[in-house]
Coordinates of C-alpha atoms in Angstrom, one line a residue:
X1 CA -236.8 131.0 -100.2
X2 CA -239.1 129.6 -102.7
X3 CA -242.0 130.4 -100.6
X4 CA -241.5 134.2 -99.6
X5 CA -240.7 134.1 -103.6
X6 CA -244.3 132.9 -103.5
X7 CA -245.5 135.2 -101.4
X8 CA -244.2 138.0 -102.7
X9 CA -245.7 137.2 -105.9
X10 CA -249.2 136.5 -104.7
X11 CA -248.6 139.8 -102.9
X12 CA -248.3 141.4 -106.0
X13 CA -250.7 139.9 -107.9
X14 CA -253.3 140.9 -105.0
X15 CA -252.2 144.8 -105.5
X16 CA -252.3 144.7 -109.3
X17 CA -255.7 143.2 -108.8
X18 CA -256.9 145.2 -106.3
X19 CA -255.9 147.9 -108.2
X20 CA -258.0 147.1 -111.7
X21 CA -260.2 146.7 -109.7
X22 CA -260.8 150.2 -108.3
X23 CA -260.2 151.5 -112.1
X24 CA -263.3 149.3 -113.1
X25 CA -265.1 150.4 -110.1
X26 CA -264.7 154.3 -110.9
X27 CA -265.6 153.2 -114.5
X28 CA -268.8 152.3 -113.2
X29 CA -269.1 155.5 -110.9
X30 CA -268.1 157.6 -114.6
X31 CA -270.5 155.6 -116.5
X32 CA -273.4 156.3 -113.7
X33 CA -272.9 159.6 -113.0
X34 CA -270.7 161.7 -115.9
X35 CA -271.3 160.2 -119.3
X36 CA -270.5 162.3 -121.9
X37 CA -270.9 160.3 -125.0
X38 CA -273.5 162.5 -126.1
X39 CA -272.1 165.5 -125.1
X40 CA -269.7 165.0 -127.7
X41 CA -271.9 163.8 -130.0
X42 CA -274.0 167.3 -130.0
X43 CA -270.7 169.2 -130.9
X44 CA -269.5 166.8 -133.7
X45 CA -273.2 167.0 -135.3
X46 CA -274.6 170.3 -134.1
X47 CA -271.9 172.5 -133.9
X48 CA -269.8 171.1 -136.8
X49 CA -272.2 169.3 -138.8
X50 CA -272.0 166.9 -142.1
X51 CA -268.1 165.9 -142.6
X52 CA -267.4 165.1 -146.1
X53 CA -263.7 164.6 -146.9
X54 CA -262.5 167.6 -148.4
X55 CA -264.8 170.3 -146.5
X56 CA -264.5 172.2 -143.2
X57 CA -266.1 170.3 -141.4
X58 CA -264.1 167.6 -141.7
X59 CA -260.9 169.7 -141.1
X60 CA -262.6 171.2 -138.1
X61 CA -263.6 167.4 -136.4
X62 CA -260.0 166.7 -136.8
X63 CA -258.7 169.8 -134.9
X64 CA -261.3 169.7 -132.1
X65 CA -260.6 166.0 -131.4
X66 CA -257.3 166.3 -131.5
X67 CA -257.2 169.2 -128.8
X68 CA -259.8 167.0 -126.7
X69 CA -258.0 163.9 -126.5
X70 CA -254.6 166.1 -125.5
X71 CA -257.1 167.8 -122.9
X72 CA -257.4 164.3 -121.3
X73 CA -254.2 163.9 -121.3
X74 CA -253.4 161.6 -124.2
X75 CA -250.0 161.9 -126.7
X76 CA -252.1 162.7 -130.0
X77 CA -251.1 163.4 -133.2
X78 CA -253.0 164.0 -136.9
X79 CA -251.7 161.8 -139.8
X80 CA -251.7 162.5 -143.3
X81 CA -253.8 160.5 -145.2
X82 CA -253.8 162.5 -148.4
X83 CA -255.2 165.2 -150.4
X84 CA -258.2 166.3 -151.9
X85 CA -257.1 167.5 -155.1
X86 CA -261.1 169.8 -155.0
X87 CA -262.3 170.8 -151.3
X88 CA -266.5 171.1 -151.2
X89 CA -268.7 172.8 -149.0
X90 CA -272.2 172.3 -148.3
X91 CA -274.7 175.6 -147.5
X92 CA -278.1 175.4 -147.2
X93 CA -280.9 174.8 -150.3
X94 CA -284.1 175.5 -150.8
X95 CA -287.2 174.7 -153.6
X96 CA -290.3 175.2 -154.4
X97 CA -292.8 174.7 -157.2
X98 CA -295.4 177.4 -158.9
X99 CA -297.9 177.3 -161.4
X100 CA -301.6 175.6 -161.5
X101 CA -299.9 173.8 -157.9
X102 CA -297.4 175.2 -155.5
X103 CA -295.7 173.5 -153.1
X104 CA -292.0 173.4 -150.9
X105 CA -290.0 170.8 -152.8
X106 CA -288.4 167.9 -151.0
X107 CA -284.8 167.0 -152.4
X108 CA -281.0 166.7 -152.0
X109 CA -277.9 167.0 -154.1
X110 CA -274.9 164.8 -153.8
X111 CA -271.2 166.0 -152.4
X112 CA -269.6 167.7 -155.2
X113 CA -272.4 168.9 -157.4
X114 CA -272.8 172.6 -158.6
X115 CA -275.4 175.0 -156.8
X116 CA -277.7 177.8 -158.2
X117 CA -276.4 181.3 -159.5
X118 CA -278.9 182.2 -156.2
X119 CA -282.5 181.3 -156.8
X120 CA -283.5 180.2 -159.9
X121 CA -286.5 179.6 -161.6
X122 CA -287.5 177.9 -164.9
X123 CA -290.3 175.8 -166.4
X124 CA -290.0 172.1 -166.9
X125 CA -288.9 169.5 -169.2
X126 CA -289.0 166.1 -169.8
X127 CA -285.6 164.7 -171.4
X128 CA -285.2 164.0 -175.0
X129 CA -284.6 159.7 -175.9
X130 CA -283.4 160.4 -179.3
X131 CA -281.8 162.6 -181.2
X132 CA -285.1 163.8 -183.4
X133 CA -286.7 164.7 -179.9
X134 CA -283.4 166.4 -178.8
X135 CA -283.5 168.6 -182.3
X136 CA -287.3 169.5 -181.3
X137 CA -287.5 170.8 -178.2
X138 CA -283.5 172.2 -178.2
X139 CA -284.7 175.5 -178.1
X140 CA -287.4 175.1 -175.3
X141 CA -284.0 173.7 -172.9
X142 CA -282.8 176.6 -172.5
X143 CA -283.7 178.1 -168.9
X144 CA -285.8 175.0 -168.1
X145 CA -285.4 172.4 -165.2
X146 CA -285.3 168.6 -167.1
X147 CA -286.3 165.8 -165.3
X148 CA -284.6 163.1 -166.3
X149 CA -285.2 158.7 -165.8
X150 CA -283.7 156.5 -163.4
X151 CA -284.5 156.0 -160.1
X152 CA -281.6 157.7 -158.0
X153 CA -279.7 155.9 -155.6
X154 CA -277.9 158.7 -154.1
X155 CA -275.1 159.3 -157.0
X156 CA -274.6 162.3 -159.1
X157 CA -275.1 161.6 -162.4
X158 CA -271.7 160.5 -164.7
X159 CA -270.0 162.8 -167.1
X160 CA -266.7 160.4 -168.1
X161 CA -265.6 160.0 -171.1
X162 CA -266.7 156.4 -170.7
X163 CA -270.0 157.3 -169.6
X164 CA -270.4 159.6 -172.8
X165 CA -269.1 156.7 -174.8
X166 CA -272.0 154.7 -173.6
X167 CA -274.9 157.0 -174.2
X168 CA -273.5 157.9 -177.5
X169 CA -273.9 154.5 -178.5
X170 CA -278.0 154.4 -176.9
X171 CA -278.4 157.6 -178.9
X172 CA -277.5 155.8 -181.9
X173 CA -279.6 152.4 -180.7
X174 CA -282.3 154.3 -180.4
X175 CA -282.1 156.5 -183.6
X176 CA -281.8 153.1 -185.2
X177 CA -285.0 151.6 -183.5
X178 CA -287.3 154.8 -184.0
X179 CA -286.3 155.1 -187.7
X180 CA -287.3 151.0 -187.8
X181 CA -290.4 151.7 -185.7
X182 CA -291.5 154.5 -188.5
X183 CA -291.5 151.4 -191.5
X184 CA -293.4 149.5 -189.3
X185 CA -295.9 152.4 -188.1
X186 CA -299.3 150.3 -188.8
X187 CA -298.2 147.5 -186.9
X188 CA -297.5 148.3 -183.5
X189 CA -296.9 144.7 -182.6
X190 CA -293.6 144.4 -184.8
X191 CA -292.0 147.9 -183.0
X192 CA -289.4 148.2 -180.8
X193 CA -288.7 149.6 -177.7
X194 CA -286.1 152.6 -177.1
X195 CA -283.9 152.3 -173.9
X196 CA -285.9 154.5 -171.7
X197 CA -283.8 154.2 -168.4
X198 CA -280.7 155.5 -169.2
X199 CA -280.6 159.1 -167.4
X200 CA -279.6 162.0 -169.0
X201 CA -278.5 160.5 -172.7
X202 CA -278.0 164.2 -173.9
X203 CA -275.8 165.4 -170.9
X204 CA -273.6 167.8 -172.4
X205 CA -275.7 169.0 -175.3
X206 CA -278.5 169.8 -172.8
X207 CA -275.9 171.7 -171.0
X208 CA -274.8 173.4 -174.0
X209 CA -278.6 174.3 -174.7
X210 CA -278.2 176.2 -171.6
X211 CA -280.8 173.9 -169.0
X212 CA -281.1 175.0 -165.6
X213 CA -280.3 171.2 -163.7
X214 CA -281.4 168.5 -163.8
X215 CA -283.7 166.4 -161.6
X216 CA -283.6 162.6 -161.2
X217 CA -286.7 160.9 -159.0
X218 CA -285.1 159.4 -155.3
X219 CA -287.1 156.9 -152.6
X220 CA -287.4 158.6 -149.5
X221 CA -285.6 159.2 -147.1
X222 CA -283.3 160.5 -150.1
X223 CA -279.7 159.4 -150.2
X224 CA -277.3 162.1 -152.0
X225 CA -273.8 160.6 -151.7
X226 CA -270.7 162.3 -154.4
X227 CA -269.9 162.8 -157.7
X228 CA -267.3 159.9 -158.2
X229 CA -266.2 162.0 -161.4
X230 CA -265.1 164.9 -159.5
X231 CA -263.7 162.9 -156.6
X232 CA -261.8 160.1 -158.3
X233 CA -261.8 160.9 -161.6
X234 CA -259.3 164.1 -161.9
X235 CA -261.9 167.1 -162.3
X236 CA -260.0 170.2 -162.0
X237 CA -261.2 173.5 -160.2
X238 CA -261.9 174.8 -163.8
X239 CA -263.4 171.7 -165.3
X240 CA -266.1 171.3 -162.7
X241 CA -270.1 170.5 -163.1
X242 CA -271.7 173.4 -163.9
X243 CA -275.3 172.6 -163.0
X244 CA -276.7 171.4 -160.3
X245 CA -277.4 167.9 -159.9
X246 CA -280.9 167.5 -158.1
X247 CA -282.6 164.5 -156.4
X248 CA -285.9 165.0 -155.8
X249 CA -288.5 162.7 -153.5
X250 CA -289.7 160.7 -155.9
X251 CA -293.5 161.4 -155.0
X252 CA -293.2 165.0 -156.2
X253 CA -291.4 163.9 -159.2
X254 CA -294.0 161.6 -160.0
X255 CA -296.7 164.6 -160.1
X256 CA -294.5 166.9 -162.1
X257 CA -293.8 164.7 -164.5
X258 CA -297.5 163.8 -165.5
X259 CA -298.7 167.5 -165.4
X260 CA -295.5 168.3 -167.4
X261 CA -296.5 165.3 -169.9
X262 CA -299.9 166.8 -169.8
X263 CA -298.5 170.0 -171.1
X264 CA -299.4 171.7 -168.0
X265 CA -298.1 174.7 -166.6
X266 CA -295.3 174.2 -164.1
X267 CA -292.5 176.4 -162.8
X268 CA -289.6 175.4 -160.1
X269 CA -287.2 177.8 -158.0
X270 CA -284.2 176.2 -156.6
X271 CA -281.8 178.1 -154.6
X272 CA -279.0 175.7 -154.0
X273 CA -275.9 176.9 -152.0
X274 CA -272.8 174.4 -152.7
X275 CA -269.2 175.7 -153.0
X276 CA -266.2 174.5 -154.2
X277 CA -262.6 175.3 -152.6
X278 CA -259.2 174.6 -154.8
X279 CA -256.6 172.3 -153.8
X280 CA -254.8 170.7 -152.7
X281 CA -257.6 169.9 -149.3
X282 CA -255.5 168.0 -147.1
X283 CA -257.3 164.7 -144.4
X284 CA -255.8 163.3 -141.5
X285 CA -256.7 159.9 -139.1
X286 CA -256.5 161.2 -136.2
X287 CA -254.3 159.4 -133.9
X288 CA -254.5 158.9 -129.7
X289 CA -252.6 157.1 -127.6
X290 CA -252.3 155.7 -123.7
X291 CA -249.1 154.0 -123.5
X292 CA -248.8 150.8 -121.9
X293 CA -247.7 150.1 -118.4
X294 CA -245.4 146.8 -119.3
X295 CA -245.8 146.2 -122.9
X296 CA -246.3 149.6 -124.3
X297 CA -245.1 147.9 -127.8
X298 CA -248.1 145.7 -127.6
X299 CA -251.5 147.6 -128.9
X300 CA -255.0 147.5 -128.4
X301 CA -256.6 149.9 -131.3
X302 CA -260.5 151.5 -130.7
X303 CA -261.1 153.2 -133.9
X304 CA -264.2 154.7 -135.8
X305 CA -264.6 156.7 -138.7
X306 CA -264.2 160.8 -138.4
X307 CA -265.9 161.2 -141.9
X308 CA -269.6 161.4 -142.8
X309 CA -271.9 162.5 -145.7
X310 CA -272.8 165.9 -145.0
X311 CA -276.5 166.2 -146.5
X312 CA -277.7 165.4 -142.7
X313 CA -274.8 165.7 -139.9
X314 CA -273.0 162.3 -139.8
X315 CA -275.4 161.7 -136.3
X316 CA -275.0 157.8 -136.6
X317 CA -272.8 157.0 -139.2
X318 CA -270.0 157.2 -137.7
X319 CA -271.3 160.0 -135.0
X320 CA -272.5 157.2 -133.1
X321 CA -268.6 155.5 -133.3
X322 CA -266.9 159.1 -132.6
X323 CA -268.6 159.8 -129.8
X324 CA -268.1 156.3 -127.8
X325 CA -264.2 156.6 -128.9
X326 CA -263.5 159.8 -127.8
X327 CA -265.4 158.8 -124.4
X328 CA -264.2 155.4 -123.7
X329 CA -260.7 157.6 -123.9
X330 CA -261.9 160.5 -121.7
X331 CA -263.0 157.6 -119.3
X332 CA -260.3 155.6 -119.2
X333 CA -257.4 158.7 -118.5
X334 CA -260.3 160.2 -115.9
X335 CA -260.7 156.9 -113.9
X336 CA -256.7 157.1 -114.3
X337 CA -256.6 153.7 -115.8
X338 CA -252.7 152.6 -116.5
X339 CA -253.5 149.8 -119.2
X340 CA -250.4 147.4 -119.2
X341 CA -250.6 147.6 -123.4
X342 CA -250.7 150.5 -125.6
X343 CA -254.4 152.0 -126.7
X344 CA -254.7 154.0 -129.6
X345 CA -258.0 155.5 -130.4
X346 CA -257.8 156.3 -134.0
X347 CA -260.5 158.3 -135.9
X348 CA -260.3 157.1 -139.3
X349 CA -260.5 159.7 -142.1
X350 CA -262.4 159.4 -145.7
X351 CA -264.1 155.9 -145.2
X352 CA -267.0 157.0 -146.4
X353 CA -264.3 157.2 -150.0
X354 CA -263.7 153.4 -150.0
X355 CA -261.6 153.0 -146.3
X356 CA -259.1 155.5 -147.6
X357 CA -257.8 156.1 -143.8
X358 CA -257.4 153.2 -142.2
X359 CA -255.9 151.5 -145.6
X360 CA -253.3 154.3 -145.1
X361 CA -252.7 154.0 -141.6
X362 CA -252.4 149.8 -142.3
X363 CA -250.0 150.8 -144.5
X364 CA -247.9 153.6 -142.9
X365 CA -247.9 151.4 -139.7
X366 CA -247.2 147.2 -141.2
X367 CA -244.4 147.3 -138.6
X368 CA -247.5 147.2 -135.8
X369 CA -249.8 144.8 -137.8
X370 CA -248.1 141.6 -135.8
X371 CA -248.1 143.7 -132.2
X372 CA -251.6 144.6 -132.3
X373 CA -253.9 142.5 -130.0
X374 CA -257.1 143.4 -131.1
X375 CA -259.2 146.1 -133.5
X376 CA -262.6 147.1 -132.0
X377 CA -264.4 149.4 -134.2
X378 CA -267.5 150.7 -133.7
X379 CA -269.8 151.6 -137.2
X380 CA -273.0 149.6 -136.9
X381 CA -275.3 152.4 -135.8
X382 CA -276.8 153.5 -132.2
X383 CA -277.1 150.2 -130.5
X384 CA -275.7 148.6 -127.4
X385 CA -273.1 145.7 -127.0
X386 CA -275.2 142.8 -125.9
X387 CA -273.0 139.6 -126.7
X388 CA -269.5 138.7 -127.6
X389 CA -267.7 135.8 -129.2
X390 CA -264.2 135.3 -127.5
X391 CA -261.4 132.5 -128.3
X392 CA -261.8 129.3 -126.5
X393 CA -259.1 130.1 -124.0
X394 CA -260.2 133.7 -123.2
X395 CA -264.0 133.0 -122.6
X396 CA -263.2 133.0 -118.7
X397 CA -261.3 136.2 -118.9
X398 CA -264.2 137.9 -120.7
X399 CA -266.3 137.0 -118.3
X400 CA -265.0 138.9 -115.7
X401 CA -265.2 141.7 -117.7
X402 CA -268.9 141.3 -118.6
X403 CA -269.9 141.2 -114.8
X404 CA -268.3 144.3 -114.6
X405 CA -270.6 145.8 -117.1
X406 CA -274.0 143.7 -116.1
X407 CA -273.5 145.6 -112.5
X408 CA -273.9 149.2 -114.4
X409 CA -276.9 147.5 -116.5
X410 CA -278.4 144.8 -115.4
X411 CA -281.3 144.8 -117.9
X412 CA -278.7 144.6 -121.0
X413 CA -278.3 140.8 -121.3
X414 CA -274.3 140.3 -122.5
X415 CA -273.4 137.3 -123.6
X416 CA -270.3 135.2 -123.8
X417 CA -269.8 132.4 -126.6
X418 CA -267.0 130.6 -128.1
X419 CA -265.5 132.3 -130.7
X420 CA -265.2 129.4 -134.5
X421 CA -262.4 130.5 -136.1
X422 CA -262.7 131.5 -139.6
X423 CA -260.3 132.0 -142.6
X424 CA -258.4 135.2 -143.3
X425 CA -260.7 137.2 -145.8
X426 CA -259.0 137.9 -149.4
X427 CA -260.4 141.0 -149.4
X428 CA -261.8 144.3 -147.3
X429 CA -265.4 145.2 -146.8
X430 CA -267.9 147.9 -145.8
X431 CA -265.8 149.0 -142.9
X432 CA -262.3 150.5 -141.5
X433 CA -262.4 146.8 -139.5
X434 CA -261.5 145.1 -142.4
X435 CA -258.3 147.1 -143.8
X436 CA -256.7 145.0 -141.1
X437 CA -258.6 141.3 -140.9
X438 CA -257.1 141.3 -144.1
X439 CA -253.9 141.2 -143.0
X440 CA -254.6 138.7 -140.4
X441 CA -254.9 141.0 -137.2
X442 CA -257.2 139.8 -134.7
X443 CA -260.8 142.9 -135.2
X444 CA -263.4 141.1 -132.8
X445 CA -266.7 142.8 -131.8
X446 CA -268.8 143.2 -129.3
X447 CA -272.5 142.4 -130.9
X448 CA -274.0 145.8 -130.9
X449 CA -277.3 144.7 -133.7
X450 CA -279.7 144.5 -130.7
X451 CA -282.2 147.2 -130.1
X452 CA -283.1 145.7 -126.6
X453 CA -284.9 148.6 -125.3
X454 CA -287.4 148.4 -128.2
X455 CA -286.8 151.9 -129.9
X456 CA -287.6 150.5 -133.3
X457 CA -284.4 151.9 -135.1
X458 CA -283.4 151.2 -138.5
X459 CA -280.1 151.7 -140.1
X460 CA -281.0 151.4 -143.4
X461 CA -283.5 154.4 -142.7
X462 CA -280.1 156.8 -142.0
X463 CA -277.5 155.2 -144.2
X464 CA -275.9 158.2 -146.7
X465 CA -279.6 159.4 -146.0
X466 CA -281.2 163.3 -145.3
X467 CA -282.3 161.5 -141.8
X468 CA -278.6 160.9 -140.1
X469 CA -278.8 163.2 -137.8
X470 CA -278.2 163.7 -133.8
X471 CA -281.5 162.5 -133.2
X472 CA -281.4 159.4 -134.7
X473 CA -278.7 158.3 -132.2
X474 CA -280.1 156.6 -128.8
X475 CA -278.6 157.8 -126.2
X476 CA -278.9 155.1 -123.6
X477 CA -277.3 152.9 -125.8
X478 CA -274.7 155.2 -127.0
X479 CA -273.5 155.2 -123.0
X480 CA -274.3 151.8 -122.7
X481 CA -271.6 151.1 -125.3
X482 CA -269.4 153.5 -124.0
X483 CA -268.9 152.2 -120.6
X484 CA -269.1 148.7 -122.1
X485 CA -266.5 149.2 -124.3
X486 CA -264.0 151.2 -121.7
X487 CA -263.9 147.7 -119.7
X488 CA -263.8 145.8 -122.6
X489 CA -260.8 147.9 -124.2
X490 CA -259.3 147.6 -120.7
X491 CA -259.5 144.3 -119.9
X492 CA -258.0 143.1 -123.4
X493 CA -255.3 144.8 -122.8
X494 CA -254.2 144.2 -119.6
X495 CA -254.9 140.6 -120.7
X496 CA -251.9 138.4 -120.2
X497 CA -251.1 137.9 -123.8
X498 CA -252.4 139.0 -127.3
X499 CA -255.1 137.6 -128.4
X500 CA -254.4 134.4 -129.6
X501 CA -254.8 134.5 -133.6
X502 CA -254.6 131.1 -134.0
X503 CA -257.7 130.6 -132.4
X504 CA -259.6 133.5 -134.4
X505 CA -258.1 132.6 -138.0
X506 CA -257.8 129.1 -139.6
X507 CA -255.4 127.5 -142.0
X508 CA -258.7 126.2 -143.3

């Protein structure tokens, strides 16, 4: 009896092996022959475009996701994250300078920054440092561009209260150190300096002088993220900014600013198209799911962030995650995969507004937290999965799994280590990943930083940057990582166990 128990089990274990292993090899016949990762890509960039929270866009991506992954057969459904209490759409915008030079202006405005009355055009300024050079030139504001100090990093200028509280008090320093500097006119040595940096100290009286915008110098590629005032700070429909908010390349500034210094002529025309839409704007994570075979309370979670900035179209970051999800899902129901835990492929919404999405979903779902085998999120950029650090008892296991995807591409080395253990971190990062290492749930990644084929990509040339755009996404490696990561999903969850946490967080 015991052996035809034997038997029988062996017998079983050979058909459930046998077939896994047809899913992987139609996998591999997907991956070869029908990868659509960038197929989805093009749509999410190029037919919806930049995905700010709050726009669209956004609401758009979340709709035509959601009727995709139902198309391939999954149980989806949108969660509410929250509202935006201001909704903001991006147009298009334009610039261009006139006078003793012309020349098409290069520049961007943050998320949630006014646009033009249509095009408009106005000499140039430079902005007052005290209140004796606001009381001078108030009448020459009026109609006029200002360019004003700082180097931008991609923020909108601040309009708090706290932020007026501040350059009240610098307007009053440096009131104090010009009227010193006058008693002290015939020695230069003993003078002082007047804060300098500080942009726009005169913010709402330039306004009130009736100025055009103002225009703050940005490196380049230029960054243009939000106004944090208007997001997170409680602007209302009828308190918004009411001028726009431009950051120009800071080469052109440069030369504007020295003919403007020189008293030169100088005219700009900016034709700026941003709209605002009232309240409430509601964001969802969108939520799909392929339940389990045997443990369908057990999960396996393959997220990436919906969201994006929208002054480019969101191409890498996270268009480069989107895109492998919702394919690793469209390959995994077409090869008919039956994974014996739950997947849920979760688009996280409004990471780019400090991981507003997953925190929520963390938080809606804490029941989950200790049935959830692994995270695997994919926001890192364009590249392929090339190594992977697994617990000590799995490293076997994973194995398998890499030779599976070192058949489809052999010239992508993939590499398994032994995963160290590490503490539980105290606090989330720069990703949706985090939301839940906090809480102690297994998140490991494939590495995915090598750019093995020698394509010379840099994130930190498309991060919140004018250049995040379709293009900027490699497409060999975006399918790499897609059939990569459709094993890899798989196999972790038909895995005999969940992951074993004690072996990927310490006590220590």
């Amino acid at each position: 009896m015991k052996r035809l128990f034997l038997a029988l089990l062996l017998l079983s274990f050979g058909t459930t092996l046998q077939a896994q292993n047809k899913v992987y090899r139609e996998l591999q016949r997907i991956a070869r022959e029908d990868n659509r990762t960038m197929q989805h890509l093009d749509i999410l960039c190029n037919r919806i475009g930049g995905r700010v929270t709050g726009s669209d866009a956004l609401q758009n991506a979340e709709e035509w996701a959601a009727k995709c992954f139902e198309e391939w057969g999954l149980e989806v459904s949108l969660e509410k994250v929250g509202d935006m209490s201001i909704g903001f759409n991006r147009g298009g915008w334009w610039g261009r300078m006139y006078g003793e030079q012309s020349m098409t202006l290069h520049f961007a405005t943050p998320s949630y920054t006014s646009g033009t009355k249509g095009p408009e055009r106005g000499h140039v300024v430079i902005e007052p440092r005290t209140q004796a050079d606001f009381d001078r030139m108030k009448s020459q504001l009026r109609g006029a561009w200002v360019l004003v100090e700082g180097k931008s990093r991609g923020w909108a200028l601040r309009h708090n209260a706290e932020t007026e509280k501040m350059r009240d008090s610098i307007i009053k320093s440096n009131a104090e150190i010009a009227a010193y500097n006058r008693t002290v006119a015939r020695d230069r040595s003993k003078q002082k300096p007047i804060d300098t940096t500080t942009p726009a100290l005169f913010y709402n009286e330039m306004i009130e002088a009736g100025v055009l915008g103002f225009i703050q110098a940005a490196p380049v590629p230029i960054t243009a993220l939000y106004d944090a005032d208007v997001v997170k700070g409680g602007v209302t429909f009828d308190s918004l900014p009411t001028v726009p908010d431009i950051k120009l390349d800071e080469h052109q500034y440069e030369l504007i600013y020295e003919m403007v210094k020189e008293r030169r002529h100088v005219e700009l025309e900016f034709d700026i198209r941003n709209h605002f839409q009232m309240g409430p704007v509601p964001y969802h994570n969108v939520v799909a799911r392929i339940e389990g075979s045997k443990h369908p309370d057990e999960y396996v979670i393959v997220g990436a962030h919906l969201d994006s900035y929208d002054v480019a179209s969101g191409g890498v970051d996270c268009g480069s995650g989107v895109s492998v999800v919702m394919e690793v899902a469209r390959m995994l129901t077409s090869a008919e995969a039956k994974p014996e835990r739950s997947i849920l492929f979760i688009l996280f919404a409004a990471e780019e507004f400090g991981l507003v999405g997953s925190q929520a979903w963390v938080e809606q779902h804490s029941d989950l937290l200790p049935k959830i085998s692994n995270v695997f999120n994919r926001d890192g950029g364009p590249m392929p999965y090339t190594s992977f650090a697994a617990p000590a008892s799995l490293v076997k296991e994973y194995e398998v799994a890499a030779k599976w995807i070192r058949d489809i591409y052999p010239d992508y080395p993939l590499t398994i280590s032994e995963l160290k253990p590490r503490k539980v971190p105290t606090r989330v990062g720069g990703n949706d990943e985090t939301s839940f290492d906090v809480k102690g749930v297994p998140t490991l990644q494939l590495g995915e930083w090598t750019d093995v084929k020698g394509y010379n990509f840099s994130y930190y040339e498309i991060w919140h940057t004018e250049r995040d755009t379709y293009q900027k996404s490699i497409a060999e490696y975006q399918q790499q990582a897609a059939a990569a990561w459709a094993i890899w999903v798989l196999h972790t969850a038909n895995l005999p166990s969940l992951l074993p946490r004690e072996e990927i967080y310490s006590e220590e």
